[in-house]
Amino acid sequence: MTDLAYVSPRAGQRSTASRLGRVALRWTLYLLLGLFALWFLMPLFVMVTTSLKSLDEIRTGSLVALPRDVTFEAWKTAWGSACTGIQCEGLKPYLWNSVLIAVPGVAISTIIGALNGYVFAQWRFRGANLLFAALLFGCFIPFQVVLLPMARMLGILGLAGTIPGLILVHTVYGIGFTTLFFRNYYVTIPQELVRAAKIDGAGFFRIFWSIFLPLSLPIFVVSVIWQFTQIWNDFLFGVSFSSAGTQPVTVALNNIVNSTTGVKAYNVDMAAAILAALPTLLVYVVAGKYFIRGLTAGSVKG
Amino acid sequence: MAPILDIKNLDKSYGQTKILRDINVAIDQGDFLVLVGPSGCGKSTLLNCIAGLEPISGGSIEIAGQDMTDVSPKDRNIAMVFQSYALYPTMSVAKNITFGMKVRGIDQATQSAKLAEVADLLQISQLLDRKPGQLSGGQRQRVAMGRALVRDPALFLFDEPLSNLDAKLRVEMRTEIKKLHQTLGASIVYVTHDQIEAMTLATRIVVMKGGVIQQIGTPSEIYNTPANLFVADFMGSPAMNLIPAKVAKDGSGHRIEIARASEPPLVLADPRPLDLPADVILGLRPEDIAEAGYRSGDQVQEAACQVDMVEPAGADTYVVSHLGGKQVTARLHAETSAKPGAPLNLAFDLAKVSYFAPESGERLN
């Protein structure tokens, strides 16, 4: 009892001190995180405010000031009448081009990646490791290296400067990543499932369709987000392998910004940049929860 | 009648590594064959070979009179229960059980009838709409068995189906599997590393080690006349006492001498006319050594032994003594007066004694 009475006040003091320390640490952490978030949001803030200002206001006002008269003129111009060279149709047709490239590109590369991953994870064959390593190597080849061979190949296939050509390029380039995603996800599924299904009489595709696909939502989301972001944001392939009517939105954005003569229409540039970036942002907001879940799925074995 | 499963000269190797060597086993309709052995002995591989999930390197497999050596798993007329149960995680219990029939294009009415029958048999009717994730271990086990039973195959294969359950549930499910075998008269091949499971379930046991069959026999054959030291040591708990001994001819029988550390050697006599070498390993089950006065028979011989340890186990008391340089366990009645460090008169019953050659480990009698 005496021991207890002697020890407890000191223990109490210590715990109060350590609690204060913990609270201080926590608030410092929040402050730092807040500052970082502000730092990263700053450009977005400038973009949004600038896009809502008139050119006069931009010229006279400060960069970080809020707009005095909110106007959507710049957005209208960016959407429908900004000049990307000699045509002045705004971003609208190019946004549509990007959709036409990204949607099939994402779908095809994801489906092929899922099948590849299923084979690599559950139907091991002689040379599988070598082939998988080769596919992985494909992920690390820089874009620039494949430009010339790809151009030649598209030429031979008669797809140069077309949207199907760009879909093909993105699909081929994406398969390495999507295969990696699905393979690592499916490797965590016990082999006994496949064995049980085999004895139940199911074949290769039946097992994939009935057992593996229903388990795959998280990794599908990862693959879709990754591929969509890659394809939508791609500039180099877009500028290299497109022609006048088939340019994706990134190329059009570049042209809007770089081909203006005389006064720079900053408000239009900003509005166009936001328009071009909006779809990827939307995909993250809608599916981001699954993205994190899917990325961490295979790594922590439960 | 043709055997339901007939394996002849089966070999299996991965590259240079031989996993199974010259396996020959045959069982009849209604047999419960248990493959037992330590981990890595090839028993699961053998089961996978029977299922067709692993290709074999040599020999042949016949199921129900048909050569199945190169037939794919789905056409072998088998069903299998896996160690991890391998239930399809996104399907309900009912869908899990009917998946095989659905794949084979069996009509809805038959599917529902069979599902109801099996669910009734296994008492899982109330679980049919649940997903495997919502089931307990024992329930998953039942569903896995239901998936196999609904196939009504020529041969059931069980791959350590009870090893993921806790001890109490394991005993329950063991009884249930045995009951199921008796009601259905099914032919079963069952893999386990648990020798008690093997003894209680099997009508025939195959003991394996290092990819080679050590002995095939009924549980009582395996238990009472083990073919070699490995089988003797592996089957039975506590293990058979294996005591080095010297043998000398004594008339038509033998005089058996077991060295002891601080006392004069223990001498036993086996009157049977056997052909034994000078050095043997004597194998005696713990239950064949009792406290003097508690065992009678014409082969019972008594001798005083130093008790090293006393382990009460409820129904029995195990007494450990040092003989021939080995710890020898005797299974005594529960109320024994044995005290550690004190001598005790023990009765050795040589009626079921086994002799093994020390070098080869083979049985001599």
XYZ file of C-alpha atoms in Angstrom:
667
model
C 0.000 0.000 0.000
C 2.733 2.465 0.975
C 4.542 1.668 -2.219
C 1.455 2.387 -4.228
C 0.789 5.704 -2.449
C 4.366 6.738 -3.017
C 4.484 5.861 -6.694
C 1.120 7.080 -7.941
C 1.573 10.904 -7.815
C 4.767 10.673 -9.842
C 3.205 8.315 -12.315
C 0.310 10.802 -12.601
C 2.653 13.681 -13.334
C 4.505 11.713 -15.912
C 1.334 10.703 -17.716
C 0.080 14.320 -17.780
C 3.356 15.483 -19.248
C 3.412 12.762 -21.821
C -0.208 13.466 -22.767
C 0.630 17.139 -23.316
C 3.592 16.100 -25.421
C 1.427 13.792 -27.478
C -1.184 16.492 -28.076
C 1.493 18.982 -29.118
C 3.016 16.441 -31.458
C -0.382 15.690 -32.953
C -1.134 19.381 -33.592
C 2.270 19.945 -35.131
C 1.559 17.040 -37.399
C -1.834 18.448 -38.406
C -0.297 21.862 -38.999
C 2.397 20.408 -41.239
C -0.101 18.288 -43.151
C -2.342 21.341 -43.560
C 0.555 23.382 -44.902
C 1.465 20.657 -47.369
C -2.125 20.409 -48.528
C -2.267 24.207 -49.020
C 0.985 24.125 -50.927
C -0.374 21.468 -53.294
C -3.788 23.104 -53.645
C -2.303 26.541 -54.412
C -1.918 25.986 -58.166
C -5.466 24.618 -58.390
C -6.729 27.678 -56.544
C -4.911 29.999 -58.933
C -6.206 28.017 -61.906
C -9.821 28.132 -60.779
C -9.797 31.812 -59.801
C -7.939 32.888 -62.930
C -10.338 30.946 -65.142
C -13.232 32.886 -63.617
C -11.694 36.310 -64.195
C -11.849 38.504 -67.266
C -8.601 39.304 -69.081
C -8.746 42.913 -67.828
C -8.980 41.795 -64.269
C -6.062 39.399 -64.723
C -3.918 42.196 -66.110
C -4.719 44.633 -63.322
C -5.277 42.384 -60.300
C -3.079 40.123 -58.231
C -2.456 36.497 -59.127
C -3.919 35.082 -55.913
C -6.824 37.507 -55.534
C -10.382 36.221 -55.770
C -12.266 37.309 -58.921
C -14.263 40.532 -58.509
C -16.733 39.709 -61.290
C -17.162 36.013 -61.785
C -17.479 35.254 -65.495
C -17.716 31.941 -67.308
C -16.696 33.448 -70.659
C -13.268 31.801 -70.525
C -14.836 28.373 -69.914
C -17.197 28.854 -72.874
C -14.294 29.804 -75.094
C -12.145 26.908 -73.905
C -14.976 24.477 -74.503
C -16.226 25.661 -77.871
C -14.184 28.305 -79.673
C -10.552 28.450 -78.549
C -8.091 28.081 -81.427
C -5.836 25.055 -81.617
C -3.998 26.235 -84.684
C -6.140 27.058 -87.689
C -9.350 25.510 -86.355
C -11.154 27.298 -83.584
C -13.514 24.656 -82.153
C -12.302 24.667 -78.559
C -11.547 21.477 -76.603
C -14.877 19.783 -77.245
C -13.920 17.537 -80.232
C -10.596 16.619 -78.641
C -12.179 15.666 -75.350
C -14.345 13.304 -77.346
C -11.230 11.931 -79.081
C -9.660 11.265 -75.707
C -12.781 9.419 -74.574
C -12.712 7.345 -77.780
C -9.074 6.448 -77.092
C -9.215 5.988 -73.337
C -12.368 3.901 -72.923
C -11.456 1.061 -75.338
C -7.790 1.364 -74.337
C -8.626 0.910 -70.663
C -11.144 -1.857 -71.292
C -8.974 -3.937 -73.605
C -5.772 -3.642 -71.586
C -7.622 -4.448 -68.353
C -9.337 -7.519 -69.767
C -6.118 -8.844 -71.295
C -4.276 -8.053 -68.062
C -6.870 -9.979 -66.048
C -6.542 -13.052 -68.254
C -2.738 -12.818 -68.263
C -2.625 -12.429 -64.498
C -4.964 -15.415 -64.073
C -2.683 -17.584 -66.192
C 0.523 -16.417 -64.513
C -0.904 -16.875 -61.032
C -2.873 -20.098 -61.356
C -1.897 -21.983 -64.516
C 1.859 -22.107 -64.270
C 3.597 -23.339 -67.371
C 7.168 -23.883 -68.465
C 8.830 -20.517 -69.025
C 6.117 -18.614 -67.160
C 8.608 -16.797 -64.962
C 10.700 -15.711 -67.923
C 7.653 -14.452 -69.791
C 6.397 -12.604 -66.736
C 9.808 -10.982 -66.261
C 9.748 -9.897 -69.906
C 6.294 -8.361 -69.460
C 7.467 -6.556 -66.333
C 10.465 -5.274 -68.228
C 7.974 -3.710 -70.629
C 6.756 -1.505 -67.793
C 10.161 0.074 -67.444
C 10.840 0.885 -71.063
C 10.617 4.677 -71.472
C 8.036 6.002 -73.955
C 10.681 7.641 -76.136
C 12.409 4.336 -76.879
C 9.359 2.788 -78.509
C 8.330 5.844 -80.561
C 10.119 4.960 -83.794
C 9.447 1.202 -83.844
C 5.842 1.914 -82.916
C 5.468 4.453 -85.713
C 6.833 1.906 -88.169
C 4.493 -0.776 -86.865
C 1.435 1.493 -87.066
C 2.460 2.355 -90.617
C 2.633 -1.310 -91.596
C -0.744 -1.986 -89.990
C -2.243 1.034 -91.742
C -3.232 2.578 -88.415
C -0.935 5.594 -88.469
C -2.671 8.784 -87.327
C -5.912 7.015 -86.392
C -7.738 6.537 -83.115
C -7.561 2.694 -83.321
C -3.809 3.143 -83.740
C -3.600 5.090 -80.492
C -5.811 2.515 -78.747
C -3.409 -0.205 -79.879
C -0.375 1.716 -78.641
C -1.882 2.314 -75.218
C -3.142 -1.257 -74.923
C 0.261 -2.733 -75.736
C 1.998 -0.348 -73.386
C -0.505 -0.961 -70.585
C -0.559 -4.757 -70.609
C 2.647 -4.978 -68.575
C 1.091 -2.986 -65.742
C -2.334 -4.586 -65.809
C -0.815 -8.089 -65.912
C 1.320 -7.235 -62.894
C -1.722 -5.966 -60.961
C -3.890 -8.986 -61.667
C -1.139 -11.548 -61.277
C -0.209 -10.251 -57.829
C -3.858 -10.177 -56.826
C -4.666 -13.684 -58.078
C -1.533 -15.195 -56.546
C -3.146 -14.697 -53.142
C -6.115 -16.882 -54.117
C -5.421 -20.462 -52.964
C -4.673 -22.979 -55.698
C -7.033 -25.448 -54.091
C -9.932 -23.358 -55.434
C -8.842 -24.074 -58.980
C -8.335 -27.740 -58.145
C -11.784 -28.012 -56.597
C -13.314 -26.355 -59.648
C -11.396 -28.659 -61.974
C -12.798 -31.685 -60.189
C -16.240 -30.069 -60.357
C -15.737 -30.149 -64.111
C -15.088 -26.479 -64.832
C -12.603 -25.511 -67.523
C -10.148 -22.640 -67.919
C -12.654 -19.903 -68.831
C -15.422 -21.213 -66.610
C -13.153 -21.027 -63.564
C -12.074 -17.519 -64.550
C -15.623 -16.357 -65.129
C -17.377 -18.002 -62.176
C -14.714 -17.903 -59.475
C -12.023 -15.345 -60.240
C -13.960 -12.482 -61.819
C -16.451 -12.153 -58.950
C -13.482 -11.726 -56.583
C -11.775 -9.105 -58.721
C -13.628 -5.818 -58.177
C -10.886 -4.102 -56.124
C -8.131 -4.948 -58.567
C -10.324 -4.005 -61.534
C -10.745 -0.570 -60.017
C -6.993 -0.242 -59.552
C -6.350 -1.280 -63.119
C -9.034 1.022 -64.531
C -7.860 4.052 -62.575
C -4.242 3.433 -63.436
C -4.849 2.865 -67.107
C -7.349 5.688 -67.441
C -4.946 8.145 -65.855
C -2.083 6.928 -68.011
C -3.992 7.072 -71.271
C -5.893 10.262 -70.591
C -2.815 12.170 -69.436
C -0.538 10.841 -72.159
C 0.920 13.524 -74.366
C 3.893 11.952 -76.151
C 2.058 9.099 -77.875
C -0.855 11.448 -78.570
C 1.287 14.041 -80.269
C 3.382 11.461 -82.144
C 0.755 9.110 -83.500
C -2.239 11.369 -84.164
C -3.186 13.454 -87.146
C -5.316 16.582 -87.575
C -8.706 15.169 -86.509
C -7.597 12.515 -84.033
C -5.593 14.449 -81.449
C -6.373 13.744 -77.804
C -7.227 16.538 -75.408
C -3.701 16.851 -74.007
C -2.347 17.724 -77.441
C -5.202 20.163 -78.048
C -4.535 21.846 -74.708
C -0.905 22.291 -75.667
C -1.952 23.804 -78.967
C -4.406 26.204 -77.361
C -1.759 27.460 -74.959
C 1.067 27.644 -77.466
C -0.627 28.787 -80.658
C -2.235 32.019 -79.406
C -0.790 35.143 -80.911
C -0.723 38.527 -79.233
C -2.191 38.689 -75.743
C -2.070 35.440 -73.758
C -5.611 34.477 -72.739
C -4.627 33.079 -69.342
C -8.222 32.628 -68.254
C -8.964 30.452 -71.310
C -5.753 28.461 -70.798
C -6.652 27.776 -67.183
C -10.217 26.774 -67.982
C -8.989 24.469 -70.749
C -6.419 22.866 -68.414
C -9.085 22.200 -65.794
C -11.429 20.747 -68.416
C -8.688 18.435 -69.638
C -7.860 17.245 -66.116
C -11.433 16.882 -64.882
C -12.149 13.276 -66.000
C -9.172 11.762 -64.167
C -10.103 13.762 -61.089
C -13.639 12.399 -61.300
C -12.408 8.817 -61.610
C -10.331 9.225 -58.453
C -13.174 10.770 -56.499
C -15.619 8.052 -57.536
C -13.346 5.024 -57.180
C -10.474 6.213 -54.999
C -11.659 4.241 -51.996
C -11.364 1.000 -53.961
C -8.032 2.117 -55.375
C -6.347 2.201 -51.976
C -8.068 -1.030 -50.959
C -7.019 -2.812 -54.135
C -3.415 -1.642 -53.984
C -2.981 -2.913 -50.455
C -5.023 -6.083 -50.977
C -2.333 -8.537 -52.015
C 0.350 -7.095 -49.773
C -1.218 -7.836 -46.383
C -2.174 -11.456 -46.086
C -5.108 -11.795 -43.740
C -15.312 -57.894 -58.350
C -12.794 -55.493 -59.781
C -11.166 -53.207 -57.231
C -12.629 -49.688 -57.143
C -9.139 -48.213 -57.164
C -6.109 -50.026 -58.507
C -2.743 -48.301 -58.563
C 0.094 -50.175 -60.207
C 3.803 -49.295 -60.134
C 3.075 -45.586 -59.805
C 6.110 -43.292 -59.958
C 6.124 -39.537 -59.603
C 9.062 -37.214 -59.901
C 9.607 -33.489 -60.216
C 12.677 -33.205 -62.413
C 15.345 -35.284 -60.703
C 13.524 -35.524 -57.375
C 11.559 -38.716 -56.934
C 8.448 -38.018 -54.902
C 6.754 -41.412 -55.142
C 8.389 -44.749 -55.908
C 6.666 -47.862 -57.152
C 3.333 -47.398 -55.402
C 1.003 -50.435 -55.562
C -2.354 -50.163 -53.814
C -5.778 -51.589 -54.512
C -9.028 -51.157 -52.595
C -12.471 -52.662 -52.982
C -15.889 -51.025 -53.074
C -16.708 -49.673 -49.611
C -13.128 -49.609 -48.367
C -11.858 -46.668 -46.327
C -8.200 -46.333 -47.231
C -6.108 -43.961 -45.141
C -2.741 -42.731 -46.381
C -0.712 -41.770 -43.364
C 2.831 -40.594 -42.832
C 4.903 -37.635 -41.671
C 4.808 -34.383 -43.667
C 6.677 -34.620 -46.942
C 6.158 -38.369 -47.284
C 4.235 -37.927 -50.535
C 0.782 -38.883 -49.294
C -0.905 -35.707 -50.554
C 0.941 -35.990 -53.851
C -0.343 -39.533 -54.213
C -3.889 -38.305 -53.579
C -3.465 -35.553 -56.180
C -2.194 -38.178 -58.624
C -5.323 -40.266 -58.009
C -7.421 -37.130 -58.572
C -5.544 -36.359 -61.773
C -4.415 -32.968 -60.483
C -0.791 -34.064 -60.788
C 0.461 -35.975 -63.820
C 2.275 -39.208 -62.959
C 5.690 -40.206 -64.265
C 5.088 -43.948 -64.532
C 2.632 -46.733 -63.762
C -1.136 -46.744 -64.032
C -4.281 -45.781 -62.118
C -7.586 -47.585 -62.549
C -10.813 -46.319 -61.025
C -13.888 -48.574 -61.071
C -12.269 -50.835 -63.630
C -11.405 -48.067 -66.079
C -7.894 -46.904 -66.875
C -7.758 -43.284 -65.686
C -4.017 -42.717 -66.021
C -4.347 -39.929 -68.584
C -7.950 -38.877 -67.978
C -8.643 -35.325 -66.787
C -9.892 -34.854 -63.186
C -13.459 -34.030 -64.164
C -13.899 -37.328 -66.007
C -12.477 -39.584 -63.294
C -15.758 -39.967 -61.429
C -14.240 -38.711 -58.185
C -15.002 -36.015 -55.648
C -12.480 -34.376 -53.385
C -12.544 -32.560 -50.054
C -9.616 -30.221 -49.554
C -7.697 -29.259 -46.453
C -8.641 -25.580 -46.834
C -12.162 -26.660 -47.935
C -11.653 -24.583 -51.107
C -15.203 -23.238 -51.024
C -15.927 -20.700 -53.759
C -15.917 -17.488 -51.712
C -18.415 -15.474 -53.754
C -21.034 -18.206 -54.026
C -23.649 -19.133 -51.459
C -23.540 -22.558 -49.835
C -26.251 -23.810 -52.189
C -24.353 -22.540 -55.248
C -21.144 -24.073 -53.922
C -22.789 -27.454 -53.698
C -24.568 -27.264 -57.049
C -21.704 -25.677 -59.008
C -20.454 -29.023 -60.288
C -23.914 -30.044 -61.476
C -24.441 -26.645 -63.094
C -21.158 -26.957 -64.973
C -22.185 -30.418 -66.150
C -25.529 -29.103 -67.350
C -27.749 -31.141 -65.052
C -31.334 -29.854 -65.017
C -32.627 -27.565 -62.265
C -35.076 -30.053 -60.767
C -32.433 -32.727 -60.229
C -30.077 -30.095 -58.841
C -32.572 -28.932 -56.234
C -33.519 -32.478 -55.278
C -29.909 -33.530 -54.769
C -29.088 -30.325 -52.925
C -31.983 -30.884 -50.523
C -30.965 -34.500 -49.983
C -27.345 -33.685 -49.185
C -28.206 -30.642 -47.059
C -30.534 -32.843 -45.074
C -27.932 -35.561 -44.625
C -25.317 -33.088 -43.383
C -27.792 -30.896 -41.479
C -26.844 -27.721 -43.319
C -30.291 -26.885 -44.727
C -30.465 -23.657 -42.720
C -27.114 -22.458 -44.111
C -27.847 -22.708 -47.820
C -28.116 -18.947 -48.440
C -24.984 -17.986 -46.556
C -21.586 -17.222 -48.011
C -18.592 -19.335 -46.907
C -17.170 -16.310 -45.047
C -20.171 -16.362 -42.710
C -19.668 -19.990 -41.672
C -17.705 -21.507 -38.813
C -14.914 -24.004 -39.453
C -17.104 -27.018 -38.793
C -19.878 -25.688 -41.049
C -17.401 -25.042 -43.864
C -16.181 -28.592 -43.433
C -19.736 -29.861 -43.845
C -20.317 -27.761 -46.947
C -17.091 -29.070 -48.459
C -18.293 -32.607 -47.794
C -21.688 -31.727 -49.238
C -20.035 -30.576 -52.438
C -18.339 -33.961 -52.682
C -21.366 -36.049 -51.664
C -23.677 -34.429 -54.199
C -21.541 -35.824 -56.987
C -22.216 -39.407 -55.924
C -18.847 -40.485 -57.348
C -17.170 -43.871 -57.513
C -14.425 -42.667 -55.205
C -14.135 -39.950 -52.546
C -10.787 -38.293 -51.888
C -10.152 -36.469 -48.605
C -7.004 -34.366 -48.210
C -6.424 -33.823 -44.463
C -9.971 -32.512 -44.085
C -9.874 -32.158 -40.315
C -6.510 -30.532 -39.775
C -7.914 -26.985 -39.698
C -10.414 -27.727 -36.936
C -9.890 -27.449 -33.206
C -9.343 -30.642 -31.225
C -12.924 -31.111 -30.014
C -14.537 -30.449 -33.388
C -12.008 -32.729 -35.032
C -13.138 -35.673 -32.940
C -16.793 -34.858 -33.668
C -16.261 -34.607 -37.402
C -14.177 -37.775 -37.345
C -17.098 -39.683 -35.905
C -19.364 -38.072 -38.447
C -17.170 -39.066 -41.378
C -17.069 -42.603 -40.058
C -20.861 -42.650 -39.739
C -21.206 -41.259 -43.254
C -18.929 -43.968 -44.573
C -20.995 -46.643 -42.889
C -24.382 -45.301 -44.063
C -23.318 -44.619 -47.647
C -20.950 -47.538 -48.111
C -18.751 -45.137 -50.052
C -15.199 -45.902 -51.166
C -12.833 -43.373 -49.680
C -9.161 -42.480 -49.900
C -8.222 -40.251 -46.987
C -4.931 -38.497 -46.317
C -3.843 -37.568 -42.802
C -0.711 -37.180 -40.734
C -2.662 -38.000 -37.585
C -2.203 -41.670 -36.770
C -5.204 -41.709 -34.424
C -7.416 -40.499 -37.269
C -5.928 -43.258 -39.406
C -6.588 -45.947 -36.813
C -10.160 -44.885 -36.048
C -11.374 -44.318 -39.601
C -9.600 -46.790 -41.822
C -10.523 -50.225 -42.998
C -7.100 -50.259 -44.607
C -4.049 -48.144 -43.826
C -1.089 -47.293 -46.027
C 1.897 -46.032 -44.052
C 4.278 -43.988 -46.177
C 7.701 -42.495 -45.699
C 9.902 -40.723 -48.220
C 7.612 -41.599 -51.120
C 7.749 -45.324 -50.407
C 4.972 -47.464 -48.949
C 6.165 -48.942 -45.651
C 3.195 -51.153 -44.949
C -0.343 -51.784 -46.125
C -2.797 -53.475 -43.814
C -5.840 -53.279 -41.598
C -5.505 -51.008 -38.557
C -4.964 -54.019 -36.314
C -2.266 -55.464 -38.588
C -0.481 -52.126 -38.682
C -0.770 -51.714 -34.936
C 0.051 -55.236 -33.814
C 2.528 -56.387 -36.415
C 4.299 -53.315 -37.783
C 6.488 -54.197 -40.760
C 9.464 -52.139 -39.684
C 10.807 -49.767 -37.060
C 9.354 -46.719 -38.811
C 5.787 -48.036 -38.751
C 6.239 -49.282 -35.186
C 7.386 -45.855 -34.050
C 4.916 -43.823 -36.112
C 1.669 -45.608 -35.283
C 0.350 -45.563 -31.747
C 0.423 -42.977 -28.996
C 2.434 -43.137 -26.829
C 4.783 -44.770 -29.320
C 5.843 -48.391 -29.175
C 8.857 -48.999 -26.911
C 11.818 -49.988 -29.063
C 14.465 -51.479 -26.828
C 17.873 -52.775 -27.981
C 18.364 -56.341 -26.664
C 20.766 -59.294 -26.881
C 19.338 -62.661 -27.850
C 20.733 -66.091 -27.046
C 19.310 -69.512 -28.002
C 17.795 -71.252 -25.024
C 16.483 -74.673 -25.936
C 13.824 -74.164 -28.594
C 13.201 -70.577 -27.466
C 15.288 -67.498 -26.687
C 16.769 -65.755 -23.716
C 16.457 -61.980 -24.134
C 18.776 -59.714 -22.221
C 18.190 -55.978 -21.869
C 21.055 -53.913 -20.430
C 20.369 -51.462 -17.619
C 22.503 -48.611 -16.344
C 22.878 -49.355 -12.625
C 21.102 -52.664 -12.145
C 21.801 -56.153 -13.467
C 20.372 -56.761 -16.967
C 16.684 -57.470 -17.335
C 16.206 -61.031 -18.600
C 13.086 -62.208 -20.392
C 12.374 -65.504 -22.075
C 10.527 -66.062 -25.341
C 9.780 -69.786 -25.682
C 8.641 -69.507 -29.319
C 10.831 -71.128 -31.966
C 11.984 -68.072 -33.906
C 15.019 -67.435 -36.014
C 16.553 -64.363 -34.359
C 20.018 -62.797 -34.712
C 22.179 -61.993 -31.688
C 21.184 -58.309 -31.643
C 17.577 -57.213 -32.028
C 15.328 -54.268 -31.296
C 12.499 -55.440 -29.128
C 9.183 -53.689 -29.741
C 6.624 -53.651 -26.969
C 3.543 -51.417 -26.815
C 3.113 -49.443 -23.551
C -0.100 -51.384 -22.838
C 1.863 -54.651 -22.956
C 3.769 -53.582 -19.860
C 1.593 -53.517 -16.738
C 2.070 -53.436 -13.028
C 2.817 -56.915 -11.676
C -0.335 -58.704 -10.631
C -2.572 -56.764 -13.038
C -1.838 -58.843 -16.101
C -2.072 -62.585 -16.635
C -1.272 -64.811 -19.600
C 1.216 -67.478 -20.482
C 3.711 -64.954 -21.877
C 3.688 -62.573 -18.913
C 6.986 -62.205 -17.077
C 7.640 -59.985 -14.120
C 10.721 -57.993 -13.181
C 11.553 -55.130 -10.847
C 12.406 -51.884 -12.619
C 13.460 -48.446 -11.448
C 10.686 -45.856 -12.074
C 11.997 -42.549 -13.455
C 8.782 -40.676 -14.023
C 5.064 -41.036 -13.349
C 2.563 -39.311 -15.676
C -1.077 -39.641 -14.637
C -3.384 -39.244 -17.654
C -6.756 -39.747 -16.040
C -7.835 -43.160 -17.262
C -4.276 -44.512 -17.203
C -1.001 -43.680 -15.595
C 2.138 -43.780 -17.694
C 5.329 -44.869 -15.996
C 8.716 -44.250 -17.588
C 11.699 -46.430 -16.829
C 15.191 -46.702 -18.364
C 15.845 -49.987 -20.169
C 18.532 -50.746 -22.753
C 19.470 -47.077 -22.877
C 15.929 -46.043 -23.892
C 13.039 -44.463 -22.074
C 10.450 -47.179 -21.822
C 6.834 -46.244 -21.206
C 4.455 -48.582 -19.443
C 0.711 -48.036 -19.349
C -0.499 -48.757 -15.853
C -3.932 -48.597 -14.237
C -4.867 -45.215 -12.824
C -4.502 -46.065 -9.119
C -0.971 -47.397 -9.336
C 1.295 -46.916 -6.341
C 4.328 -46.218 -8.555
C 6.636 -43.500 -7.217
C 9.415 -41.812 -9.131
C 12.821 -43.068 -7.975
C 11.387 -46.240 -6.400
C 11.532 -49.733 -7.883
C 8.305 -51.269 -9.176
C 7.465 -54.788 -10.270
C 6.421 -54.640 -13.908
C 4.737 -57.396 -15.926
C 6.021 -57.727 -19.508
C 3.539 -59.446 -21.818
C 5.536 -60.952 -24.680
C 2.488 -62.354 -26.517
C 2.471 -59.386 -28.908
C 6.178 -58.600 -28.922
C 7.806 -57.500 -32.202
C 11.444 -58.087 -33.104
C 13.264 -55.850 -35.574
C 16.698 -56.086 -37.153
C 18.754 -53.150 -35.796
C 20.380 -52.260 -39.161
C 17.621 -52.718 -41.720
C 14.784 -51.994 -39.294
C 12.748 -54.846 -40.814
C 10.472 -57.025 -38.740
C 11.908 -60.428 -37.788
C 8.928 -62.366 -36.414
